[in-house]
PDB file of C-alpha atoms in Angstrom:
ATOM      1  CA  MET A 146       4.359  19.938  -5.835  1.00 47.00           C
ATOM      2  CA  ARG A 147       4.609  22.746  -8.374  1.00 46.00           C
ATOM      3  CA  ARG A 148       5.262  21.473 -11.881  1.00 49.00           C
ATOM      4  CA  SER A 149       7.585  23.185 -14.284  1.00 46.00           C
ATOM      5  CA  ASP A 150       6.315  24.263 -17.683  1.00 51.00           C
ATOM      6  CA  LEU A 151       9.482  22.781 -19.181  1.00 64.00           C
ATOM      7  CA  LYS A 152       9.572  19.202 -20.381  1.00 85.00           C
ATOM      8  CA  LEU A 153      11.222  16.976 -17.805  1.00 92.00           C
ATOM      9  CA  THR A 154      14.399  15.027 -18.525  1.00 92.00           C
ATOM     10  CA  MET A 155      16.861  13.332 -16.195  1.00 92.00           C
ATOM     11  CA  ASP A 156      18.739  16.651 -16.195  1.00 92.00           C
ATOM     12  CA  SER A 157      15.773  18.062 -14.250  1.00 94.00           C
ATOM     13  CA  PHE A 158      16.948  16.090 -11.203  1.00 94.00           C
ATOM     14  CA  ASP A 159      19.942  16.084  -8.918  1.00 94.00           C
ATOM     15  CA  ASN A 160      21.334  13.765  -6.218  1.00 94.00           C
ATOM     16  CA  ILE A 161      19.965  10.727  -8.051  1.00 93.00           C
ATOM     17  CA  ARG A 162      20.345   7.382  -6.290  1.00 94.00           C
ATOM     18  CA  GLU A 163      18.792   3.978  -6.809  1.00 92.00           C
ATOM     19  CA  ILE A 164      17.039   2.072  -4.028  1.00 86.00           C
ATOM     20  CA  PRO A 165      16.420  -1.695  -3.808  1.00 76.00           C
ATOM     21  CA  HIS A 166      13.133  -2.681  -5.401  1.00 69.00           C
ATOM     22  CA  GLY A 167      11.821  -6.210  -5.815  1.00 61.00           C
ATOM     23  CA  SER A 168       9.246  -5.552  -8.519  1.00 64.00           C
ATOM     24  CA  PHE A 169       9.653  -4.898 -12.240  1.00 73.00           C
ATOM     25  CA  GLY A 170      11.505  -1.696 -13.080  1.00 79.00           C
ATOM     26  CA  ARG A 171      13.990   0.453 -11.167  1.00 91.00           C
ATOM     27  CA  ILE A 172      13.227   2.998  -8.449  1.00 92.00           C
ATOM     28  CA  LEU A 173      15.282   6.171  -8.134  1.00 95.00           C
ATOM     29  CA  ILE A 174      15.201   8.835  -5.442  1.00 95.00           C
ATOM     30  CA  ALA A 175      16.147  12.343  -6.564  1.00 96.00           C
ATOM     31  CA  ASN A 176      15.779  16.053  -5.902  1.00 94.00           C
ATOM     32  CA  GLN A 177      13.751  17.852  -8.558  1.00 94.00           C
ATOM     33  CA  LYS A 178      15.037  21.253  -9.648  1.00 91.00           C
ATOM     34  CA  PRO A 179      14.551  24.114  -9.053  1.00 89.00           C
ATOM     35  CA  GLU A 180      12.790  23.602  -5.687  1.00 88.00           C
ATOM     36  CA  TYR A 181      14.823  20.472  -4.904  1.00 89.00           C
ATOM     37  CA  ASN A 182      11.801  18.581  -3.629  1.00 93.00           C
ATOM     38  CA  THR A 183      12.567  14.907  -3.040  1.00 95.00           C
ATOM     39  CA  VAL A 184      10.662  12.606  -5.397  1.00 96.00           C
ATOM     40  CA  ALA A 185      10.666   8.952  -6.397  1.00 95.00           C
ATOM     41  CA  ILE A 186      11.084   7.939 -10.042  1.00 96.00           C
ATOM     42  CA  LYS A 187      10.089   4.556 -11.432  1.00 95.00           C
ATOM     43  CA  VAL A 188      12.014   3.610 -14.571  1.00 96.00           C
ATOM     44  CA  LEU A 189      10.357   1.181 -16.978  1.00 95.00           C
ATOM     45  CA  PRO A 190      11.423  -0.039 -20.437  1.00 94.00           C
ATOM     46  CA  TYR A 191       9.515   1.708 -23.234  1.00 95.00           C
ATOM     47  CA  ASN A 192      10.810   0.062 -26.401  1.00 93.00           C
ATOM     48  CA  THR A 193       8.290  -2.473 -27.630  1.00 95.00           C
ATOM     49  CA  ASP A 194       4.543  -2.234 -28.049  1.00 95.00           C
ATOM     50  CA  LYS A 195       4.170  -4.545 -25.050  1.00 94.00           C
ATOM     51  CA  ASP A 196       6.460  -2.333 -22.933  1.00 94.00           C
ATOM     52  CA  LYS A 197       4.396   0.712 -23.844  1.00 94.00           C
ATOM     53  CA  ARG A 198       1.095  -1.036 -23.172  1.00 94.00           C
ATOM     54  CA  VAL A 199       2.231  -2.212 -19.718  1.00 92.00           C
ATOM     55  CA  ALA A 200       3.713   1.141 -18.684  1.00 94.00           C
ATOM     56  CA  ASP A 201       0.809   3.186 -20.060  1.00 95.00           C
ATOM     57  CA  GLN A 202      -1.687   1.041 -18.151  1.00 93.00           C
ATOM     58  CA  GLU A 203       0.231   1.479 -14.894  1.00 93.00           C
ATOM     59  CA  ILE A 204       0.279   5.261 -15.346  1.00 94.00           C
ATOM     60  CA  GLN A 205      -3.385   5.380 -16.351  1.00 94.00           C
ATOM     61  CA  LEU A 206      -4.478   3.417 -13.274  1.00 93.00           C
ATOM     62  CA  LEU A 207      -2.222   5.368 -10.912  1.00 94.00           C
ATOM     63  CA  LYS A 208      -3.669   8.643 -12.210  1.00 95.00           C
ATOM     64  CA  ALA A 209      -7.231   7.347 -11.906  1.00 93.00           C
ATOM     65  CA  ALA A 210      -6.648   6.049  -8.378  1.00 94.00           C
ATOM     66  CA  GLN A 211      -5.362   9.267  -6.816  1.00 94.00           C
ATOM     67  CA  SER A 212      -6.458   9.746  -3.205  1.00 93.00           C
ATOM     68  CA  ARG A 213      -4.840  10.449   0.142  1.00 92.00           C
ATOM     69  CA  PHE A 214      -4.324   6.695   0.627  1.00 95.00           C
ATOM     70  CA  ILE A 215      -2.616   6.156  -2.744  1.00 96.00           C
ATOM     71  CA  VAL A 216       0.924   7.238  -3.596  1.00 96.00           C
ATOM     72  CA  ARG A 217       0.705  10.592  -5.390  1.00 95.00           C
ATOM     73  CA  PHE A 218       1.494  10.793  -9.114  1.00 96.00           C
ATOM     74  CA  TYR A 219       3.406  13.906 -10.211  1.00 96.00           C
ATOM     75  CA  ASP A 220       4.587  13.592 -13.805  1.00 96.00           C
ATOM     76  CA  GLN A 221       6.049  11.378 -16.518  1.00 96.00           C
ATOM     77  CA  PHE A 222       8.597  11.680 -19.313  1.00 96.00           C
ATOM     78  CA  THR A 223      10.404   9.450 -21.788  1.00 95.00           C
ATOM     79  CA  ASP A 224      13.739   9.038 -23.499  1.00 94.00           C
ATOM     80  CA  PRO A 225      14.519   6.733 -26.459  1.00 92.00           C
ATOM     81  CA  ILE A 226      14.420   3.559 -24.328  1.00 94.00           C
ATOM     82  CA  ASN A 227      12.615   4.223 -21.024  1.00 95.00           C
ATOM     83  CA  ILE A 228       9.619   5.906 -19.470  1.00 96.00           C
ATOM     84  CA  TYR A 229      10.023   7.662 -16.122  1.00 97.00           C
ATOM     85  CA  ILE A 230       7.126   7.924 -13.664  1.00 96.00           C
ATOM     86  CA  VAL A 231       7.645  10.681 -11.085  1.00 97.00           C
ATOM     87  CA  PHE A 232       5.696  10.197  -7.885  1.00 96.00           C
ATOM     88  CA  GLU A 233       5.592  10.949  -4.184  1.00 96.00           C
ATOM     89  CA  TYR A 234       8.608   9.907  -2.139  1.00 95.00           C
ATOM     90  CA  CYS A 235       7.401   8.190   1.027  1.00 93.00           C
ATOM     91  CA  ARG A 236       9.975   8.907   3.701  1.00 91.00           C
ATOM     92  CA  GLY A 237       8.436   6.520   6.225  1.00 88.00           C
ATOM     93  CA  GLY A 238       9.499   3.372   4.363  1.00 89.00           C
ATOM     94  CA  ASN A 239       7.254   0.377   3.801  1.00 92.00           C
ATOM     95  CA  LEU A 240       5.135  -1.932   5.936  1.00 94.00           C
ATOM     96  CA  CYS A 241       7.740  -4.685   5.672  1.00 91.00           C
ATOM     97  CA  LEU A 242      10.100  -2.501   7.708  1.00 89.00           C
ATOM     98  CA  GLN A 243       7.313  -1.285   9.983  1.00 90.00           C
ATOM     99  CA  ILE A 244       6.380  -4.870  10.901  1.00 91.00           C
ATOM    100  CA  GLN A 245       9.926  -5.305  12.204  1.00 89.00           C
ATOM    101  CA  VAL A 246       9.421  -2.189  14.324  1.00 88.00           C
ATOM    102  CA  LEU A 247       6.056  -3.450  15.583  1.00 88.00           C
ATOM    103  CA  ASN A 248       7.739  -6.684  16.636  1.00 88.00           C
ATOM    104  CA  ILE A 249       9.808  -4.877  19.286  1.00 88.00           C
ATOM    105  CA  MET A 250       7.002  -2.619  20.540  1.00 86.00           C
ATOM    106  CA  ASP A 251       4.894  -3.256  23.606  1.00 87.00           C
ATOM    107  CA  GLN A 252       1.590  -4.967  22.856  1.00 88.00           C
ATOM    108  CA  LYS A 253      -0.546  -1.906  23.538  1.00 88.00           C
ATOM    109  CA  THR A 254       1.364   0.270  21.076  1.00 86.00           C
ATOM    110  CA  LYS A 255       1.461  -2.522  18.497  1.00 89.00           C
ATOM    111  CA  ILE A 256      -2.332  -2.855  18.594  1.00 91.00           C
ATOM    112  CA  PHE A 257      -2.812   0.908  18.494  1.00 88.00           C
ATOM    113  CA  LEU A 258      -0.667   1.329  15.388  1.00 88.00           C
ATOM    114  CA  GLY A 259      -1.990  -1.865  13.801  1.00 92.00           C
ATOM    115  CA  ARG A 260      -5.563  -0.600  14.037  1.00 92.00           C
ATOM    116  CA  TRP A 261      -4.599   2.761  12.566  1.00 91.00           C
ATOM    117  CA  TYR A 262      -2.717   1.199   9.660  1.00 94.00           C
ATOM    118  CA  THR A 263      -5.548  -1.274   9.044  1.00 96.00           C
ATOM    119  CA  PHE A 264      -8.085   1.529   8.779  1.00 95.00           C
ATOM    120  CA  MET A 265      -5.981   3.430   6.243  1.00 95.00           C
ATOM    121  CA  MET A 266      -5.215   0.325   4.159  1.00 97.00           C
ATOM    122  CA  LEU A 267      -8.905  -0.555   3.988  1.00 97.00           C
ATOM    123  CA  SER A 268      -9.806   3.028   3.102  1.00 95.00           C
ATOM    124  CA  GLY A 269      -7.347   2.867   0.206  1.00 96.00           C
ATOM    125  CA  LEU A 270      -8.694  -0.503  -0.933  1.00 97.00           C
ATOM    126  CA  LYS A 271     -12.277   0.724  -0.717  1.00 96.00           C
ATOM    127  CA  HIS A 272     -11.345   3.640  -2.964  1.00 96.00           C
ATOM    128  CA  LEU A 273      -9.581   1.414  -5.521  1.00 96.00           C
ATOM    129  CA  HIS A 274     -12.393  -1.117  -5.607  1.00 95.00           C
ATOM    130  CA  SER A 275     -15.023   1.612  -5.994  1.00 95.00           C
ATOM    131  CA  LEU A 276     -13.223   2.510  -9.244  1.00 94.00           C
ATOM    132  CA  GLY A 277     -13.186  -1.112 -10.379  1.00 93.00           C
ATOM    133  CA  ILE A 278      -9.410  -1.351  -9.911  1.00 94.00           C
ATOM    134  CA  VAL A 279      -7.850  -4.579  -8.615  1.00 94.00           C
ATOM    135  CA  HIS A 280      -4.323  -4.031  -7.290  1.00 94.00           C
ATOM    136  CA  ARG A 281      -3.217  -7.694  -7.639  1.00 89.00           C
ATOM    137  CA  ASP A 282       0.122  -7.207  -5.864  1.00 91.00           C
ATOM    138  CA  LEU A 283      -0.850  -6.139  -2.376  1.00 93.00           C
ATOM    139  CA  LYS A 284       1.977  -6.983   0.038  1.00 94.00           C
ATOM    140  CA  PRO A 285       3.900  -5.240   2.843  1.00 94.00           C
ATOM    141  CA  GLU A 286       6.551  -3.958   0.403  1.00 93.00           C
ATOM    142  CA  ASN A 287       3.839  -2.067  -1.523  1.00 94.00           C
ATOM    143  CA  ILE A 288       2.298  -0.414   1.535  1.00 95.00           C
ATOM    144  CA  LEU A 289       4.300   2.786   2.041  1.00 94.00           C
ATOM    145  CA  PHE A 290       4.266   5.497   4.711  1.00 92.00           C
ATOM    146  CA  ASP A 291       4.749   9.220   4.301  1.00 90.00           C
ATOM    147  CA  GLN A 292       6.717  11.258   6.834  1.00 86.00           C
ATOM    148  CA  TYR A 293       3.638  11.598   9.045  1.00 84.00           C
ATOM    149  CA  GLY A 294       2.850   7.884   9.206  1.00 85.00           C
ATOM    150  CA  ASN A 295       0.015   7.912   6.666  1.00 89.00           C
ATOM    151  CA  VAL A 296      -0.460   4.745   4.600  1.00 93.00           C
ATOM    152  CA  LYS A 297       0.049   5.024   0.832  1.00 96.00           C
ATOM    153  CA  ILE A 298      -0.727   2.052  -1.424  1.00 96.00           C
ATOM    154  CA  ALA A 299       1.890   1.879  -4.185  1.00 93.00           C
ATOM    155  CA  ASP A 300       3.100  -0.062  -7.239  1.00 91.00           C
ATOM    156  CA  PHE A 301       0.316  -0.428  -9.800  1.00 88.00           C
ATOM    157  CA  GLY A 302       2.436  -2.476 -12.195  1.00 86.00           C
ATOM    158  CA  LEU A 303       0.103  -5.481 -11.973  1.00 83.00           C
ATOM    159  CA  ALA A 304      -3.120  -3.564 -11.331  1.00 84.00           C
ATOM    160  CA  LEU A 305      -6.028  -3.768 -13.763  1.00 80.00           C
ATOM    161  CA  LYS A 306      -9.589  -2.729 -14.357  1.00 72.00           C
ATOM    162  CA  MET A 307     -11.954  -5.612 -13.695  1.00 61.00           C
ATOM    163  CA  ALA A 308     -13.571  -5.106 -17.071  1.00 46.00           C
ATOM    164  CA  SER A 309     -10.400  -6.390 -18.710  1.00 39.00           C
ATOM    165  CA  ARG A 310     -11.261  -9.897 -17.443  1.00 37.00           C
ATOM    166  CA  SER A 311      -7.656 -10.795 -16.689  1.00 33.00           C
ATOM    167  CA  TYR A 312      -6.916 -14.071 -14.980  1.00 31.00           C
ATOM    168  CA  ALA A 313      -4.428 -15.023 -12.315  1.00 37.00           C
ATOM    169  CA  PRO A 314      -1.676 -16.813 -14.236  1.00 35.00           C
ATOM    170  CA  ALA A 315      -0.983 -19.390 -11.528  1.00 41.00           C
ATOM    171  CA  VAL A 316      -4.499 -20.612 -10.838  1.00 43.00           C
ATOM    172  CA  GLY A 317      -6.530 -19.590 -13.884  1.00 45.00           C
ATOM    173  CA  THR A 318      -9.288 -17.940 -11.881  1.00 52.00           C
ATOM    174  CA  LYS A 319     -10.800 -14.571 -12.602  1.00 62.00           C
ATOM    175  CA  MET A 320      -9.218 -11.738 -10.619  1.00 70.00           C
ATOM    176  CA  THR A 321     -11.712  -9.722  -8.584  1.00 85.00           C
ATOM    177  CA  THR A 322     -11.581  -7.295  -5.696  1.00 92.00           C
ATOM    178  CA  LYS A 323     -11.862 -10.329  -3.404  1.00 94.00           C
ATOM    179  CA  SER A 324      -8.369 -11.327  -4.563  1.00 93.00           C
ATOM    180  CA  ASP A 325      -7.083  -8.131  -2.952  1.00 96.00           C
ATOM    181  CA  ILE A 326      -9.048  -8.927   0.204  1.00 97.00           C
ATOM    182  CA  PHE A 327      -7.228 -12.265   0.552  1.00 95.00           C
ATOM    183  CA  SER A 328      -3.895 -10.439   0.230  1.00 95.00           C
ATOM    184  CA  PHE A 329      -5.105  -7.906   2.786  1.00 97.00           C
ATOM    185  CA  GLY A 330      -5.898 -10.768   5.184  1.00 97.00           C
ATOM    186  CA  LEU A 331      -2.336 -12.053   4.852  1.00 96.00           C
ATOM    187  CA  ILE A 332      -0.951  -8.572   5.544  1.00 96.00           C
ATOM    188  CA  LEU A 333      -3.263  -8.076   8.520  1.00 97.00           C
ATOM    189  CA  ALA A 334      -2.202 -11.378  10.082  1.00 96.00           C
ATOM    190  CA  GLU A 335       1.467 -10.590   9.550  1.00 95.00           C
ATOM    191  CA  MET A 336       1.078  -7.094  10.977  1.00 95.00           C
ATOM    192  CA  PHE A 337      -0.484  -8.318  14.234  1.00 96.00           C
ATOM    193  CA  THR A 338       1.643 -11.463  14.657  1.00 94.00           C
ATOM    194  CA  CYS A 339       4.858 -10.329  12.910  1.00 92.00           C
ATOM    195  CA  GLU A 340       4.926 -13.496  10.789  1.00 92.00           C
ATOM    196  CA  HIS A 341       3.235 -14.762   7.633  1.00 93.00           C
ATOM    197  CA  PRO A 342       0.259 -16.943   8.680  1.00 92.00           C
ATOM    198  CA  PHE A 343       1.119 -19.667   6.154  1.00 93.00           C
ATOM    199  CA  ALA A 344       4.912 -19.334   6.192  1.00 91.00           C
ATOM    200  CA  GLY A 345       6.840 -22.432   5.163  1.00 92.00           C
ATOM    201  CA  ARG A 346      10.540 -23.135   4.848  1.00 91.00           C
ATOM    202  CA  THR A 347      10.360 -22.437   1.108  1.00 92.00           C
ATOM    203  CA  HIS A 348       8.118 -20.431  -1.204  1.00 90.00           C
ATOM    204  CA  GLU A 349       6.654 -23.677  -2.542  1.00 92.00           C
ATOM    205  CA  GLU A 350       5.823 -24.852   0.982  1.00 93.00           C
ATOM    206  CA  THR A 351       4.135 -21.528   1.750  1.00 91.00           C
ATOM    207  CA  VAL A 352       1.972 -21.826  -1.383  1.00 90.00           C
ATOM    208  CA  SER A 353       1.125 -25.416  -0.423  1.00 92.00           C
ATOM    209  CA  ASN A 354       0.167 -24.287   3.085  1.00 92.00           C
ATOM    210  CA  ILE A 355      -2.207 -21.699   1.628  1.00 90.00           C
ATOM    211  CA  LYS A 356      -3.845 -24.185  -0.740  1.00 89.00           C
ATOM    212  CA  ASN A 357      -4.237 -26.766   2.026  1.00 90.00           C
ATOM    213  CA  ARG A 358      -5.297 -24.270   4.705  1.00 91.00           C
ATOM    214  CA  ARG A 359      -2.360 -25.064   6.991  1.00 92.00           C
ATOM    215  CA  MET A 360      -2.531 -21.752   8.811  1.00 94.00           C
ATOM    216  CA  LYS A 361      -0.675 -20.994  12.008  1.00 93.00           C
ATOM    217  CA  PRO A 362      -3.026 -20.357  14.966  1.00 94.00           C
ATOM    218  CA  LEU A 363      -3.505 -16.676  15.740  1.00 95.00           C
ATOM    219  CA  PRO A 364      -2.142 -15.853  19.208  1.00 94.00           C
ATOM    220  CA  ALA A 365      -4.406 -14.721  22.030  1.00 94.00           C
ATOM    221  CA  SER A 366      -2.771 -11.277  21.890  1.00 93.00           C
ATOM    222  CA  VAL A 367      -4.590 -10.499  18.611  1.00 95.00           C
ATOM    223  CA  PRO A 368      -7.878  -8.653  19.341  1.00 95.00           C
ATOM    224  CA  ASP A 369     -10.976 -10.768  18.661  1.00 96.00           C
ATOM    225  CA  GLU A 370     -12.371  -8.421  16.001  1.00 96.00           C
ATOM    226  CA  ILE A 371      -9.040  -8.399  14.185  1.00 97.00           C
ATOM    227  CA  LYS A 372      -9.028 -12.215  14.276  1.00 97.00           C
ATOM    228  CA  THR A 373     -12.488 -12.241  12.710  1.00 97.00           C
ATOM    229  CA  MET A 374     -11.350  -9.804  10.016  1.00 98.00           C
ATOM    230  CA  ILE A 375      -8.300 -11.957   9.256  1.00 98.00           C
ATOM    231  CA  LEU A 376     -10.153 -15.268   9.087  1.00 97.00           C
ATOM    232  CA  SER A 377     -13.023 -13.908   6.988  1.00 97.00           C
ATOM    233  CA  SER A 378     -10.600 -12.233   4.561  1.00 97.00           C
ATOM    234  CA  LEU A 379      -8.687 -15.511   4.160  1.00 96.00           C
ATOM    235  CA  ASN A 380     -11.776 -17.584   3.398  1.00 95.00           C
ATOM    236  CA  MET A 381     -10.930 -19.859   0.464  1.00 92.00           C
ATOM    237  CA  ASP A 382     -14.440 -19.257  -0.893  1.00 93.00           C
ATOM    238  CA  GLU A 383     -14.052 -15.741  -2.249  1.00 92.00           C
ATOM    239  CA  THR A 384     -17.821 -15.210  -2.327  1.00 93.00           C
ATOM    240  CA  ARG A 385     -17.731 -15.377   1.477  1.00 95.00           C
ATOM    241  CA  ARG A 386     -14.936 -12.854   1.865  1.00 96.00           C
ATOM    242  CA  PRO A 387     -16.082  -9.405   2.986  1.00 97.00           C
ATOM    243  CA  SER A 388     -15.549  -6.306   0.882  1.00 97.00           C
ATOM    244  CA  ALA A 389     -13.289  -3.492   2.053  1.00 97.00           C
ATOM    245  CA  ASP A 390     -16.426  -1.494   2.823  1.00 97.00           C
ATOM    246  CA  GLU A 391     -17.815  -4.319   4.969  1.00 98.00           C
ATOM    247  CA  LEU A 392     -14.531  -4.626   6.854  1.00 98.00           C
ATOM    248  CA  LEU A 393     -14.616  -0.883   7.529  1.00 97.00           C
ATOM    249  CA  SER A 394     -18.045  -1.340   9.125  1.00 96.00           C
ATOM    250  CA  TYR A 395     -16.569  -3.397  11.994  1.00 96.00           C
ATOM    251  CA  PRO A 396     -16.869  -1.498  15.310  1.00 95.00           C
ATOM    252  CA  ILE A 397     -13.089  -1.472  15.750  1.00 94.00           C
ATOM    253  CA  MET A 398     -12.736   0.290  12.378  1.00 95.00           C
ATOM    254  CA  ARG A 399     -15.614   2.690  13.040  1.00 92.00           C
ATOM    255  CA  GLU A 400     -13.767   3.739  16.191  1.00 90.00           C
ATOM    256  CA  GLU A 401     -10.691   4.508  14.102  1.00 88.00           C
ATOM    257  CA  ALA A 402     -12.791   6.589  11.700  1.00 87.00           C
ATOM    258  CA  GLU A 403     -14.129   8.596  14.640  1.00 83.00           C
ATOM    259  CA  GLN A 404     -10.737   9.080  16.320  1.00 77.00           C
ATOM    260  CA  TYR A 405      -8.918  10.009  13.118  1.00 64.00           C
ATOM    261  CA  PRO A 406     -11.229  11.848  10.719  1.00 57.00           C
ATOM    262  CA  LEU A 407      -9.280  10.658   7.695  1.00 46.00           C
ATOM    263  CA  SER A 408     -12.436  10.033   5.699  1.00 39.00           C
ATOM    264  CA  GLN A 409     -13.441  13.705   5.934  1.00 37.00           C
ATOM    265  CA  GLN A 410     -10.224  15.729   5.788  1.00 45.00           C
ATOM    266  CA  GLY A 411      -7.142  13.555   5.635  1.00 42.00           C
ATOM    267  CA  ILE A 412      -4.538  13.580   8.325  1.00 43.00           C
ATOM    268  CA  GLN A 413      -2.236  15.854   6.334  1.00 45.00           C
ATOM    269  CA  GLN A 414      -4.894  18.574   6.266  1.00 46.00           C
ATOM    270  CA  MET A 415      -5.101  18.408  10.067  1.00 38.00           C
ATOM    271  CA  ILE A 416      -1.353  18.963  10.434  1.00 36.00           C
ATOM    272  CA  VAL A 417       0.062  22.488  10.500  1.00 35.00           C
ATOM    273  CA  GLU A 418       2.767  23.481   8.053  1.00 37.00           C
ATOM    274  CA  ASP A 419       5.578  23.392  10.589  1.00 37.00           C
ATOM    275  CA  SER A 420       7.231  19.971  10.296  1.00 39.00           C
ATOM    276  CA  LEU A 421       8.236  19.886  13.978  1.00 41.00           C
ATOM    277  CA  LYS A 422       4.641  20.483  15.049  1.00 42.00           C
ATOM    278  CA  ALA A 423       3.561  17.811  12.593  1.00 41.00           C
ATOM    279  CA  LYS A 424       5.911  15.291  14.185  1.00 43.00           C
ATOM    280  CA  LEU A 425       4.657  16.228  17.649  1.00 43.00           C
ATOM    281  CA  PHE A 426       1.074  15.795  16.419  1.00 43.00           C
ATOM    282  CA  VAL A 427       1.791  12.261  15.233  1.00 44.00           C
ATOM    283  CA  LEU A 428       3.647  11.514  18.469  1.00 47.00           C
ATOM    284  CA  LYS A 429       0.554  12.538  20.422  1.00 47.00           C
ATOM    285  CA  LEU A 430      -1.550  10.201  18.288  1.00 46.00           C
ATOM    286  CA  HIS A 431       0.857   7.372  19.048  1.00 48.00           C
ATOM    287  CA  GLN A 432       0.520   8.105  22.761  1.00 47.00           C
ATOM    288  CA  ARG A 433      -3.283   7.907  22.733  1.00 44.00           C
ATOM    289  CA  HIS A 434      -3.978   4.279  23.572  1.00 40.00           C
ATOM    290  CA  HIS A 435      -7.765   4.117  23.399  1.00 39.00           C
ATOM    291  CA  PHE A 436      -8.754   0.450  23.134  1.00 36.00           C
TER     292      PHE A 436
END
């Protein structure tokens, strides 16, 4: 995206609409003038010292984390009460919606896409963790997809640098990269089974199920290596959880790295400019069922 030399304001955008967003802040979708590129805008309060500290940290970490597996930061601006973070609009929606799509797909396609998404999520986590960044809010709603189906990790509102020695408010334990791995294990299980592995009738029951290890059995349809990745990531002893790098070393993930050279070029660099050809390229990938 080409930036303007002029200072951004809300007048720099047209066709502004708000989309549902469960986390702190508001999310707007808009067309940025003069090119009318579609962007997303996160609106956060910027009144108090605490507001500024929280928002500035989110922006700082998002800027530091930039990679092809992280939602792209474009710009920021303020008015007397808010700060506006302009970033990449991911047309493909989030993993929460994609899990619903996976649920109606045939098993072969579900596994194919699940492996591809897993590889990209882990690549994004490996990048974050190599920078000492803990996301702390990894969940399907924060795993986005661009128009080509590439995974983009988003929402750094709770992220932190490990050196800050923050603690999880609910349990009082130090937050480390292994906290993200546990969340990844939950996402992985849900992606391949289309249900939360510890789901209860209420949020409190779900939390109790996690604490007491009352996990639903993984169905036989889940590939054995994926089962191993899920169970090891959900180990209650965080010292025994693998790192993102170790999970990427599994043969099933090495195959993904070989089939889709994301680690060298990025899938967007492999796609020609023409959007129709790009869609056909992704369709061909979806039709290649190499298991």
